[in-house]
PDB file of C-alpha atoms in Angstrom:
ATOM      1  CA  UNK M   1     164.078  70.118  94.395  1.00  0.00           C
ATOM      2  CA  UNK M   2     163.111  66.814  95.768  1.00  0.00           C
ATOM      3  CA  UNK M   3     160.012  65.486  96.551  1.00  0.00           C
ATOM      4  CA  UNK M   4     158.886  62.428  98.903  1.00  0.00           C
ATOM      5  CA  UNK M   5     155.672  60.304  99.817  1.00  0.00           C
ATOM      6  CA  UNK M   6     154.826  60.650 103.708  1.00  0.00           C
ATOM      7  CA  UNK M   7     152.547  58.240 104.451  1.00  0.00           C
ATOM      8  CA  UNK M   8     151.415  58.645 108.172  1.00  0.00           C
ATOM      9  CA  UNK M   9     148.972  55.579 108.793  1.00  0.00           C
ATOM     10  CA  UNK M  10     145.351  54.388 107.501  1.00  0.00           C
ATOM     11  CA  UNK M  11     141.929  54.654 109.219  1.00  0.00           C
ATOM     12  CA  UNK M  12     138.484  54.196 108.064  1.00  0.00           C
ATOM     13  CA  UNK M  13     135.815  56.073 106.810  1.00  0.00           C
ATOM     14  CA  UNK M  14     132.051  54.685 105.869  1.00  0.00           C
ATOM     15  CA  UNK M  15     131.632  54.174 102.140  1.00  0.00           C
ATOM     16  CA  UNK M  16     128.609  55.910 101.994  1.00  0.00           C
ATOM     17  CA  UNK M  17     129.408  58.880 103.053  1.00  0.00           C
ATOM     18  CA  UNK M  18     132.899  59.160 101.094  1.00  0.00           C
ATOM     19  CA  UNK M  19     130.964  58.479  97.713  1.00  0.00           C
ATOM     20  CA  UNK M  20     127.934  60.514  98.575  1.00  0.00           C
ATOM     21  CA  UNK M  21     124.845  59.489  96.085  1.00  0.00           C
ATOM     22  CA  UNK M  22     126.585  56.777  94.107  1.00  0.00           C
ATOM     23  CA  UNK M  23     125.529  53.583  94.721  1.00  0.00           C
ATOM     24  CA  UNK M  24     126.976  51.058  96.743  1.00  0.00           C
ATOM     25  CA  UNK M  25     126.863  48.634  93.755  1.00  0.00           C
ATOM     26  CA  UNK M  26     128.884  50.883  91.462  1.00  0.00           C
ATOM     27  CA  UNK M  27     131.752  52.115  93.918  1.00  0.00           C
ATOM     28  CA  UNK M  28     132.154  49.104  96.004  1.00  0.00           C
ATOM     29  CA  UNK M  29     133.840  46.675  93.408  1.00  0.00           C
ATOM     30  CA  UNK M  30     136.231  49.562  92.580  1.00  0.00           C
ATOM     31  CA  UNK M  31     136.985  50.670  96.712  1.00  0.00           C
ATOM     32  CA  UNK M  32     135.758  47.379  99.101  1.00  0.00           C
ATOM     33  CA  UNK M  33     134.280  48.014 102.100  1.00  0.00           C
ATOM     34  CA  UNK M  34     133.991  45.906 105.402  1.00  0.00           C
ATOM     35  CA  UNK M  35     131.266  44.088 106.982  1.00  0.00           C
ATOM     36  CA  UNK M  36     130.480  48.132 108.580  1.00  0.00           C
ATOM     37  CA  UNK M  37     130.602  49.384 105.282  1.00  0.00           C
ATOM     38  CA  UNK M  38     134.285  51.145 106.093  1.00  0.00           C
ATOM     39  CA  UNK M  39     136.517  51.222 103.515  1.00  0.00           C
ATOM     40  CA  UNK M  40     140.436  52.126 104.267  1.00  0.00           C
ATOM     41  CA  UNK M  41     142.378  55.341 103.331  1.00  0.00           C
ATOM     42  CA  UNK M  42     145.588  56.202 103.421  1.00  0.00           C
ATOM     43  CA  UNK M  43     146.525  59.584 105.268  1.00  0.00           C
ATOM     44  CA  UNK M  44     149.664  60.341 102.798  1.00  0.00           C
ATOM     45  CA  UNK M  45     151.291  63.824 103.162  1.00  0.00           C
ATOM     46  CA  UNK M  46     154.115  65.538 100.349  1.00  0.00           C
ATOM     47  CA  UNK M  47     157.559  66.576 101.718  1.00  0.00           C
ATOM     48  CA  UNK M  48     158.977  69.304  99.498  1.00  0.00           C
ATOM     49  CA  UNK M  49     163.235  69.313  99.708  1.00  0.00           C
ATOM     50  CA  UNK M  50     163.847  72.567  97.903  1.00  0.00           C
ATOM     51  CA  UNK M  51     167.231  74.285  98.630  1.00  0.00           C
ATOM     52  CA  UNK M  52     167.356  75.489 102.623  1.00  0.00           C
ATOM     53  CA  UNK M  53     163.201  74.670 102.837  1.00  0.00           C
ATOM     54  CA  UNK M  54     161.719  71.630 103.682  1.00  0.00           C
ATOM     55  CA  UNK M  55     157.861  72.018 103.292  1.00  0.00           C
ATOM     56  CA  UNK M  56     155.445  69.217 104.364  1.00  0.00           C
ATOM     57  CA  UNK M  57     152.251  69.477 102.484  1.00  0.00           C
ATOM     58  CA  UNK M  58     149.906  68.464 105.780  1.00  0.00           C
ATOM     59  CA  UNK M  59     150.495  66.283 108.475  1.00  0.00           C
ATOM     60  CA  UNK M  60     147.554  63.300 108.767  1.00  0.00           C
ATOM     61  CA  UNK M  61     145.452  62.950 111.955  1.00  0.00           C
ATOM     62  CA  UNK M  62     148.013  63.191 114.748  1.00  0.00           C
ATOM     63  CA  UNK M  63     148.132  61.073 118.221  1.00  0.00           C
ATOM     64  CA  UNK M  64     146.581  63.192 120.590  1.00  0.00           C
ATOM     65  CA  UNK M  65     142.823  62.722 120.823  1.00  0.00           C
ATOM     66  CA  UNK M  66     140.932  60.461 122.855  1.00  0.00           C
ATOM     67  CA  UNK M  67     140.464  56.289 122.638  1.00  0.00           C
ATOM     68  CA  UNK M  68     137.377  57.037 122.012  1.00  0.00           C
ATOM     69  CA  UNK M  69     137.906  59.271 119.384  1.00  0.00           C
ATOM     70  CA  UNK M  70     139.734  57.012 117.520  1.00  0.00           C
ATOM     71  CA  UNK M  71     137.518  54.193 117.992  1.00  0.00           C
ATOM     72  CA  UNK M  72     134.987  55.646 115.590  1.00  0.00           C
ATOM     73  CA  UNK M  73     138.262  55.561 112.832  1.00  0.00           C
ATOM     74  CA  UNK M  74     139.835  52.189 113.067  1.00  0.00           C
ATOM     75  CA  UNK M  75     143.275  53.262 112.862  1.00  0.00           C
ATOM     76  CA  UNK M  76     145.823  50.779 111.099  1.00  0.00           C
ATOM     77  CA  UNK M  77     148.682  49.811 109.316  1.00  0.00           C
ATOM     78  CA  UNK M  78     152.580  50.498 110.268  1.00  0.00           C
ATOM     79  CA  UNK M  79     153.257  54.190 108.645  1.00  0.00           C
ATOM     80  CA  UNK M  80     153.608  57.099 110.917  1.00  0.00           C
ATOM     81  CA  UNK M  81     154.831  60.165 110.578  1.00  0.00           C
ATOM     82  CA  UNK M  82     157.568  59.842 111.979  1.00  0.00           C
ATOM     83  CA  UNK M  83     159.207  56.868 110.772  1.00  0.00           C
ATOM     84  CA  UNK M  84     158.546  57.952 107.149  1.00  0.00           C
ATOM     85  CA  UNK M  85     160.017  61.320 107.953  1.00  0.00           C
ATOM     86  CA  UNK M  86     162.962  59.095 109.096  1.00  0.00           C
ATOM     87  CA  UNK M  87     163.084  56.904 106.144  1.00  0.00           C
ATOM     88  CA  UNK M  88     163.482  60.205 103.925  1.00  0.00           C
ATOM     89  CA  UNK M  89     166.281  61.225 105.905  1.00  0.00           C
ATOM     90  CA  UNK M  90     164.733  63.715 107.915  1.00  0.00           C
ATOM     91  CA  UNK M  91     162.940  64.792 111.351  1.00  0.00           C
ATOM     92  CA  UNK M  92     160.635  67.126 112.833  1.00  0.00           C
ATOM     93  CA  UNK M  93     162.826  69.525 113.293  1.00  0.00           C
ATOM     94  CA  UNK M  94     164.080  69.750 109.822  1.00  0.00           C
ATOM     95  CA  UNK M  95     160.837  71.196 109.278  1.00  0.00           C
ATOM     96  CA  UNK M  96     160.686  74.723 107.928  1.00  0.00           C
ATOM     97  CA  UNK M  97     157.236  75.174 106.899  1.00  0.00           C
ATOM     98  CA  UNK M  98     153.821  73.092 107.219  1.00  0.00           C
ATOM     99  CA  UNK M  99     151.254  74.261 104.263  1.00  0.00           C
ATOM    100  CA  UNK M 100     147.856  72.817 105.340  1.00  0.00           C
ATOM    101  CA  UNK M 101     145.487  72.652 102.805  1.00  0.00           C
ATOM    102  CA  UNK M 102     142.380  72.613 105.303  1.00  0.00           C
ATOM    103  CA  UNK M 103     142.391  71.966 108.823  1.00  0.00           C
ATOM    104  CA  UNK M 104     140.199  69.080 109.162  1.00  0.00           C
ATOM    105  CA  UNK M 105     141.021  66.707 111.554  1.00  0.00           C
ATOM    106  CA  UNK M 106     142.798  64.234 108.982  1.00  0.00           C
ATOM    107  CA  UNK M 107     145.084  66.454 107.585  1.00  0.00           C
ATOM    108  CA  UNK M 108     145.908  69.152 110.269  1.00  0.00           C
ATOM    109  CA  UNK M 109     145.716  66.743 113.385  1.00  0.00           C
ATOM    110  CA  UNK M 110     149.523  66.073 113.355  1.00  0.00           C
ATOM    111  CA  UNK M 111     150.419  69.463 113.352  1.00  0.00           C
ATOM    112  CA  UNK M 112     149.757  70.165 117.192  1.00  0.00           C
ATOM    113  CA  UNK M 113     150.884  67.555 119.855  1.00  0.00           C
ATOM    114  CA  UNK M 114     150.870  67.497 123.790  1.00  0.00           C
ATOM    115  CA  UNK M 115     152.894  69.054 125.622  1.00  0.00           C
ATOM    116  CA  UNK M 116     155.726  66.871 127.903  1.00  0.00           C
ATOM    117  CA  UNK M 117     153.212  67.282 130.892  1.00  0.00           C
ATOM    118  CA  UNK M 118     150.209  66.549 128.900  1.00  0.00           C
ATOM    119  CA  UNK M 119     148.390  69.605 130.568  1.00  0.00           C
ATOM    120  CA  UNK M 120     148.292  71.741 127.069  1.00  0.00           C
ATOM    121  CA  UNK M 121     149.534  71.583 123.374  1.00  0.00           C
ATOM    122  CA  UNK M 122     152.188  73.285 121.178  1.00  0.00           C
ATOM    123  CA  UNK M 123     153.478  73.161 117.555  1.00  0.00           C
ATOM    124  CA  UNK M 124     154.645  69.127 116.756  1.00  0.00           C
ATOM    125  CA  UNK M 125     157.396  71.348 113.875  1.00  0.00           C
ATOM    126  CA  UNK M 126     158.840  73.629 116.478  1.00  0.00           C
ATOM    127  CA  UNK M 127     161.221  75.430 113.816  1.00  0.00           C
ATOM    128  CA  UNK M 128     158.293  75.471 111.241  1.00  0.00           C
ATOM    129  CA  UNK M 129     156.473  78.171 109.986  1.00  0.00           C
ATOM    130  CA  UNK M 130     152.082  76.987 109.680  1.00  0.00           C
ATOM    131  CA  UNK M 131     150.036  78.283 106.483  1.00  0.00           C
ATOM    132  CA  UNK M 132     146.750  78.690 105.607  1.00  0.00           C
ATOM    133  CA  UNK M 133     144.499  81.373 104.375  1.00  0.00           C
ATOM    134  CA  UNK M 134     142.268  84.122 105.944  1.00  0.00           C
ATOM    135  CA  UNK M 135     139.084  82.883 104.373  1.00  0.00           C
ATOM    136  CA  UNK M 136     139.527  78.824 105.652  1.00  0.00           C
ATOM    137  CA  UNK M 137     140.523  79.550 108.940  1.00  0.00           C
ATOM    138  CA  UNK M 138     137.848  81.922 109.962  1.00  0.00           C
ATOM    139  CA  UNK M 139     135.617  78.843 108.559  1.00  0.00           C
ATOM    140  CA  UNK M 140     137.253  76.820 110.748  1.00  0.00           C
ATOM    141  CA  UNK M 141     137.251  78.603 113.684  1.00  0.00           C
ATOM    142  CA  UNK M 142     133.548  79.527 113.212  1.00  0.00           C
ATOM    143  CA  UNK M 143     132.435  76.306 112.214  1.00  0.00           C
ATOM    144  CA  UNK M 144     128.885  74.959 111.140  1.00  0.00           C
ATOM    145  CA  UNK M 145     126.990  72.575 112.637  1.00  0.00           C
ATOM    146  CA  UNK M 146     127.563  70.606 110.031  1.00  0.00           C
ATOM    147  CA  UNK M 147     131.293  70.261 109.785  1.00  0.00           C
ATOM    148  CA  UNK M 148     132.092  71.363 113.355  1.00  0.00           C
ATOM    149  CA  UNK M 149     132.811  67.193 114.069  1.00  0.00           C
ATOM    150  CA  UNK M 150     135.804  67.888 111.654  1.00  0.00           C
ATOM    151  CA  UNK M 151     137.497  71.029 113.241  1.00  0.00           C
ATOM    152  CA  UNK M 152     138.749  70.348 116.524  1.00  0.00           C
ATOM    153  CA  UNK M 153     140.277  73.299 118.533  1.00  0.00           C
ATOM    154  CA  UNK M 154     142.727  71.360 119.511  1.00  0.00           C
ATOM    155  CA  UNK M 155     144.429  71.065 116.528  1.00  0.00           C
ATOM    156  CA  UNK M 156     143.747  75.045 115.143  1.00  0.00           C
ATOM    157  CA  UNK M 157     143.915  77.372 118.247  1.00  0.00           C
ATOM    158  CA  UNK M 158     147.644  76.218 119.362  1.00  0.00           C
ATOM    159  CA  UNK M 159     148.720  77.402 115.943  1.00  0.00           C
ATOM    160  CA  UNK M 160     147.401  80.508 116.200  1.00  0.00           C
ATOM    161  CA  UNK M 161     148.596  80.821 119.782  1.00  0.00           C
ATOM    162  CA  UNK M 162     152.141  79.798 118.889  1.00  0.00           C
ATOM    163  CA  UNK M 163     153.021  82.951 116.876  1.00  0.00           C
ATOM    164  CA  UNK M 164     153.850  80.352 114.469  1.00  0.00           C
ATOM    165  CA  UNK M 165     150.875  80.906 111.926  1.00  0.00           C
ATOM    166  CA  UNK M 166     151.060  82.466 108.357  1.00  0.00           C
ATOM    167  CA  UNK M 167     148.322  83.393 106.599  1.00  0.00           C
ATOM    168  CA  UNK M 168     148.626  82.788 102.312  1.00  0.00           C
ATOM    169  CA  UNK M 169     147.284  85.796 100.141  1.00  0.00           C
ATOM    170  CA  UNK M 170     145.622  84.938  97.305  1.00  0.00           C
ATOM    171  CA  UNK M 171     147.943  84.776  94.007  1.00  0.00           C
ATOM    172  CA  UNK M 172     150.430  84.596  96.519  1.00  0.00           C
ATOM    173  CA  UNK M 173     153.304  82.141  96.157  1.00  0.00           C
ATOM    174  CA  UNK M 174     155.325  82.354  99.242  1.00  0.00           C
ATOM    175  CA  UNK M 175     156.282  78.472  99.057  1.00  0.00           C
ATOM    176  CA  UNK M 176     157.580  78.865  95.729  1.00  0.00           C
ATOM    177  CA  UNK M 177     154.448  76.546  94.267  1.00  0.00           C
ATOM    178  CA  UNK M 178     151.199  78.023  92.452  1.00  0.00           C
ATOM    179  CA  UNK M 179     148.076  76.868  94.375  1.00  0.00           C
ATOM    180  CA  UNK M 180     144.553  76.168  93.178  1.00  0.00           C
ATOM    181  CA  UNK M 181     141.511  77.183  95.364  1.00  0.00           C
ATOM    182  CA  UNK M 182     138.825  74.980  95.671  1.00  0.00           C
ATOM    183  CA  UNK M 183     135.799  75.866  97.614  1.00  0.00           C
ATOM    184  CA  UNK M 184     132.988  72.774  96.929  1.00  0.00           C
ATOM    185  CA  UNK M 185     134.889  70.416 100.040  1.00  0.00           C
ATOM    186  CA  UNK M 186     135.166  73.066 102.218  1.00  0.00           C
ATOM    187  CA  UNK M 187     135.827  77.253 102.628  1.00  0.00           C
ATOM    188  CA  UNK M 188     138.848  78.199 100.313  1.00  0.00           C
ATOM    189  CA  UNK M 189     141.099  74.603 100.183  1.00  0.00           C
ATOM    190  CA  UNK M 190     144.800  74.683  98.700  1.00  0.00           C
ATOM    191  CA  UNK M 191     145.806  72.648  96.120  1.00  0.00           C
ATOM    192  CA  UNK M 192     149.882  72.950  95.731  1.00  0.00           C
ATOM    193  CA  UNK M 193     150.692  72.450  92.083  1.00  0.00           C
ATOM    194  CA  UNK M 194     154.463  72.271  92.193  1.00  0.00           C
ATOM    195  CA  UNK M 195     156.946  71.969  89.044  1.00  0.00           C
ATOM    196  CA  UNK M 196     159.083  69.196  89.433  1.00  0.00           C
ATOM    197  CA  UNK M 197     161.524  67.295  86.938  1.00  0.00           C
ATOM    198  CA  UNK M 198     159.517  69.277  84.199  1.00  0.00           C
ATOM    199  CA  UNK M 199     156.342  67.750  84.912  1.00  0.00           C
ATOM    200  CA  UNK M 200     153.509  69.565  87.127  1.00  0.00           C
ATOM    201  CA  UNK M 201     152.363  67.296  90.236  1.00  0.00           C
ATOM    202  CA  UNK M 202     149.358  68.768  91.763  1.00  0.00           C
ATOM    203  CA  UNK M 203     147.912  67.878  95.168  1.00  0.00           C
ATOM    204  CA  UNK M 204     144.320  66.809  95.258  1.00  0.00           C
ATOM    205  CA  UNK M 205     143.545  66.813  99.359  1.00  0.00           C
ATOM    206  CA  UNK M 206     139.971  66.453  98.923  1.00  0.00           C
ATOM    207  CA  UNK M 207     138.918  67.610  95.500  1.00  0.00           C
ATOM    208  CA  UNK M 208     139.639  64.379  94.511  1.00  0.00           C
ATOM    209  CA  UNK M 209     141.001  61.831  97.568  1.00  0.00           C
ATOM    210  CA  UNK M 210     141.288  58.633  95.416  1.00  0.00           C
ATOM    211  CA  UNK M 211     140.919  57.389  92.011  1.00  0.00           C
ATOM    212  CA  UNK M 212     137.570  56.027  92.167  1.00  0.00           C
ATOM    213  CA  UNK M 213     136.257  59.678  92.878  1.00  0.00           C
ATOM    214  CA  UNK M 214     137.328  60.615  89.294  1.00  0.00           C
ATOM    215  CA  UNK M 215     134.141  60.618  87.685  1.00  0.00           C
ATOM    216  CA  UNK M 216     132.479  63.704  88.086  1.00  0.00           C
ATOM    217  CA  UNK M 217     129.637  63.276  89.963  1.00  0.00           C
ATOM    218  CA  UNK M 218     131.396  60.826  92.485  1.00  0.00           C
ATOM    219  CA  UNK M 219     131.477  63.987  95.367  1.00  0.00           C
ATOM    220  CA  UNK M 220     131.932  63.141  98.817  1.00  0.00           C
ATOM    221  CA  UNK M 221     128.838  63.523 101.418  1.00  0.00           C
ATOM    222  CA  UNK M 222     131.229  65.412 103.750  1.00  0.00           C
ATOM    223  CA  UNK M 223     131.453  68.110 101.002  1.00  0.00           C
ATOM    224  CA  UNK M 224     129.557  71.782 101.650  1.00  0.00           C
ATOM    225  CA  UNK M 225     128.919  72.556  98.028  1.00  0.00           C
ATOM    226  CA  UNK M 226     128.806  69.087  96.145  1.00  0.00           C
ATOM    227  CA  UNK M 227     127.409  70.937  93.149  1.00  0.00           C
ATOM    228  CA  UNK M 228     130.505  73.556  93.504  1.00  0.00           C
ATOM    229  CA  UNK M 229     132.722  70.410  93.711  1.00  0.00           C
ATOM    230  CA  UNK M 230     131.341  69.123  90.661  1.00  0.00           C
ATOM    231  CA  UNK M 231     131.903  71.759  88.916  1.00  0.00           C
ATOM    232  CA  UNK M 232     135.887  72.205  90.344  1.00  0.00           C
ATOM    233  CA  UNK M 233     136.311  68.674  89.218  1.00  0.00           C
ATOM    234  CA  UNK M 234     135.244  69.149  85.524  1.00  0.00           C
ATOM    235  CA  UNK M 235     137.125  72.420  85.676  1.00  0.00           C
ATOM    236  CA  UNK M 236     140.777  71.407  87.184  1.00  0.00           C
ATOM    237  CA  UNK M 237     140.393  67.428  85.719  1.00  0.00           C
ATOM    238  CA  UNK M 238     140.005  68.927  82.155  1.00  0.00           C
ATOM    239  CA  UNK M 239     143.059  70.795  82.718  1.00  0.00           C
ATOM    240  CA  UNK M 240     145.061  67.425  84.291  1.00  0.00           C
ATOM    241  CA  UNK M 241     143.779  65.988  80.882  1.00  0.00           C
ATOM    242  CA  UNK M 242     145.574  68.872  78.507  1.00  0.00           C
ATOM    243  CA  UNK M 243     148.339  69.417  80.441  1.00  0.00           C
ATOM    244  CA  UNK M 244     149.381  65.962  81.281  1.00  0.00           C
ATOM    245  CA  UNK M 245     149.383  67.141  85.103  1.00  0.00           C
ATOM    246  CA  UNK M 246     150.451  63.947  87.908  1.00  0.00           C
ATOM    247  CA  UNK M 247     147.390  63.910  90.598  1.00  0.00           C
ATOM    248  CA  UNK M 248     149.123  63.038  94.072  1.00  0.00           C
ATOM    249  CA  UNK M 249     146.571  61.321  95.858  1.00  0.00           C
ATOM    250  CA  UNK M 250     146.008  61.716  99.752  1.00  0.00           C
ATOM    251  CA  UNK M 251     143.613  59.210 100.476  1.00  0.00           C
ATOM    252  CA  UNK M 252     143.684  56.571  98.071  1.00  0.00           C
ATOM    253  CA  UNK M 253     145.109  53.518 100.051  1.00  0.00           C
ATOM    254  CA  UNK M 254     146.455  51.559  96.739  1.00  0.00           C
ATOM    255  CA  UNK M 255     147.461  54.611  94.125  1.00  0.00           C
ATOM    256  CA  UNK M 256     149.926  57.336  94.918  1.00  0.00           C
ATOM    257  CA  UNK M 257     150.212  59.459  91.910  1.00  0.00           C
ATOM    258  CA  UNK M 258     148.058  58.759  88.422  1.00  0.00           C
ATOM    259  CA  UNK M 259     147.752  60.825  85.283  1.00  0.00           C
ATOM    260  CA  UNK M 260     144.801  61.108  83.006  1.00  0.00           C
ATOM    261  CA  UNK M 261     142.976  60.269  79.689  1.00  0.00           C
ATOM    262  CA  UNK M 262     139.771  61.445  78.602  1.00  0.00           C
ATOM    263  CA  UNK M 263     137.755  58.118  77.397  1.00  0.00           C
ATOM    264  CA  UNK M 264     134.201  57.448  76.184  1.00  0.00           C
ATOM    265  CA  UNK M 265     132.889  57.229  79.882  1.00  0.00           C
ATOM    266  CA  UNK M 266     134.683  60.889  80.688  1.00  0.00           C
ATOM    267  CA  UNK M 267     137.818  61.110  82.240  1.00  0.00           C
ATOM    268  CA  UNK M 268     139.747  58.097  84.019  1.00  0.00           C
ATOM    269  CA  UNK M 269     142.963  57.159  84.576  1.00  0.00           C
ATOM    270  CA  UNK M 270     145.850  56.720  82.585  1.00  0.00           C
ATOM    271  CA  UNK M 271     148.532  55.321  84.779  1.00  0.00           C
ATOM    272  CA  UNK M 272     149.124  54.790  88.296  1.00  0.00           C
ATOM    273  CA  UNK M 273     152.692  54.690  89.892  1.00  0.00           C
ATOM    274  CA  UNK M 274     154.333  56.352  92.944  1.00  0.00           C
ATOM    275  CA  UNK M 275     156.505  59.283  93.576  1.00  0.00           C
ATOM    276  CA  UNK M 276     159.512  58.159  93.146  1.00  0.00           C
ATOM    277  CA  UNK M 277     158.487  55.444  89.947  1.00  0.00           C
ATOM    278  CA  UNK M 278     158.277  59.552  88.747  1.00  0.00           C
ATOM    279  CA  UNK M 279     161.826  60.394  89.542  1.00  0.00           C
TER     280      UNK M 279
END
């Protein structure tokens, strides 16, 4: 098995909302914000080499929506999926399966792309098998009012339509990875906690999307169950602690991968590096 970073661009997200209740004066010296009061994430996806499969743990936001759309986001930086795809050695194509572990916007949006016409959509991993589960994608197709703005059936409905979609059992492990349900964020989110070079890497998505959201009650405002999240944290953080588990961050714009300590002030990190720093 081989694993590699994909990082597929930065946009921006208020500050506010991504750390929910805390204060501005307690998260902003740790994650700066702008004169708006945006602060910058990453959009950074796992590719999983593992003998004929090549998995790509979700795909960022995609290219397809509107200018206006994208206004409100403030899209940046040089990564895109493609040329980091590239840089591993690899293209769409090569794609055998997509494992999306939710289908908002910013991690699902890459996985459907216009057509050469630009009159409909179809897969953007034409040889590539889609997951996700039973429970999150009737959520998604039947959003709330509340996190409608995130599911766009743009980037769900093609999937469906393509013949293309698989739908995950629970205990199942049909990627060959284990993978933790979280439901605080959103309906039933996959974690992939894969077992590589003896260590176990797991993927936080939006349990945890940087290392400033470590301490437990730093929950995002775009979560449904904050207190459900809050309890997932102390839960599946504890475990990070014992087990000496690498978190794979996918929104933290500066850290990569970390792995834990528990301290006075609860639990924090214990190193950052990146993917391949872990060999």
């Amino acid at each position: 098995m081989k694993l590699y970073t994909i990082e597929t661009g930065r946009f921006k997200l208020d500050g506010g909302a991504m750390f929910g209740v805390v204060p501005k004066s307690l998260w902003h010296p740790l994650y700066p914000a702008d004169e708006n009061n945006m602060c910058s994430w990453a959009m950074r996806c796992l590719l999983i080499e593992d003998q004929e499969r090549l998995m790509l743990i979700d795909t960022g936001m995609g290219n397809k929506q509107s200018e206006k759309f994208f206004s409100h986001y403030y899209l940046h930086g040089d990564d895109n999926l493609d040329a980091s795809l590239q840089k591993a050695g690899f293209h769409r194509e090569d794609i055998t399966d997509v494992f999306l572990t939710h289908l908002h916007f910013d991690h699902c949006g890459g996985a459907i792309e216009w057509d050469k016409m630009r009159e409909g959509y179809r897969p953007a991993f034409k040889n590539a098998r889609y997951w996700s589960n039973e429970k999150h994608w009737n959520w998604a197709i039947h959003p709330n009012a509340r996190e409608k703005a995130s599911f766009l059936k743009e980037n769900i409905l093609p999937i469906q339509e393509s013949g293309q979609l698989e739908f995950i059992k629970e205990n199942d492990t049909p990627l060959g990875f284990q993978i933790e349900y979280v439901f605080g964020h959103t309906e039933a989110m996959m974690l992939p906690l894969i077992t590589y070079n003896g260590r176990k890497i797991l993927y936080m998505a939006d349990l945890c999307p940087s290392t400033a959201h470590l301490p437990l009650p730093w929950v995002m405002a775009y979560d449904m169950r904050p207190l459900e999240t809050l309890q997932e944290k102390e839960r599946i953080l504890n475990r990070c602690v014992e087990d000496n588990y690498v978190l794979f961050f996918e929104h933290d714009k500066n850290n990569a991968c970390a792995t834990l300590q528990m301290t006075e002030k609860g639990i924090r990190v214990k190193e950052t590096f990146s993917l391949e720093e872990l060999g």
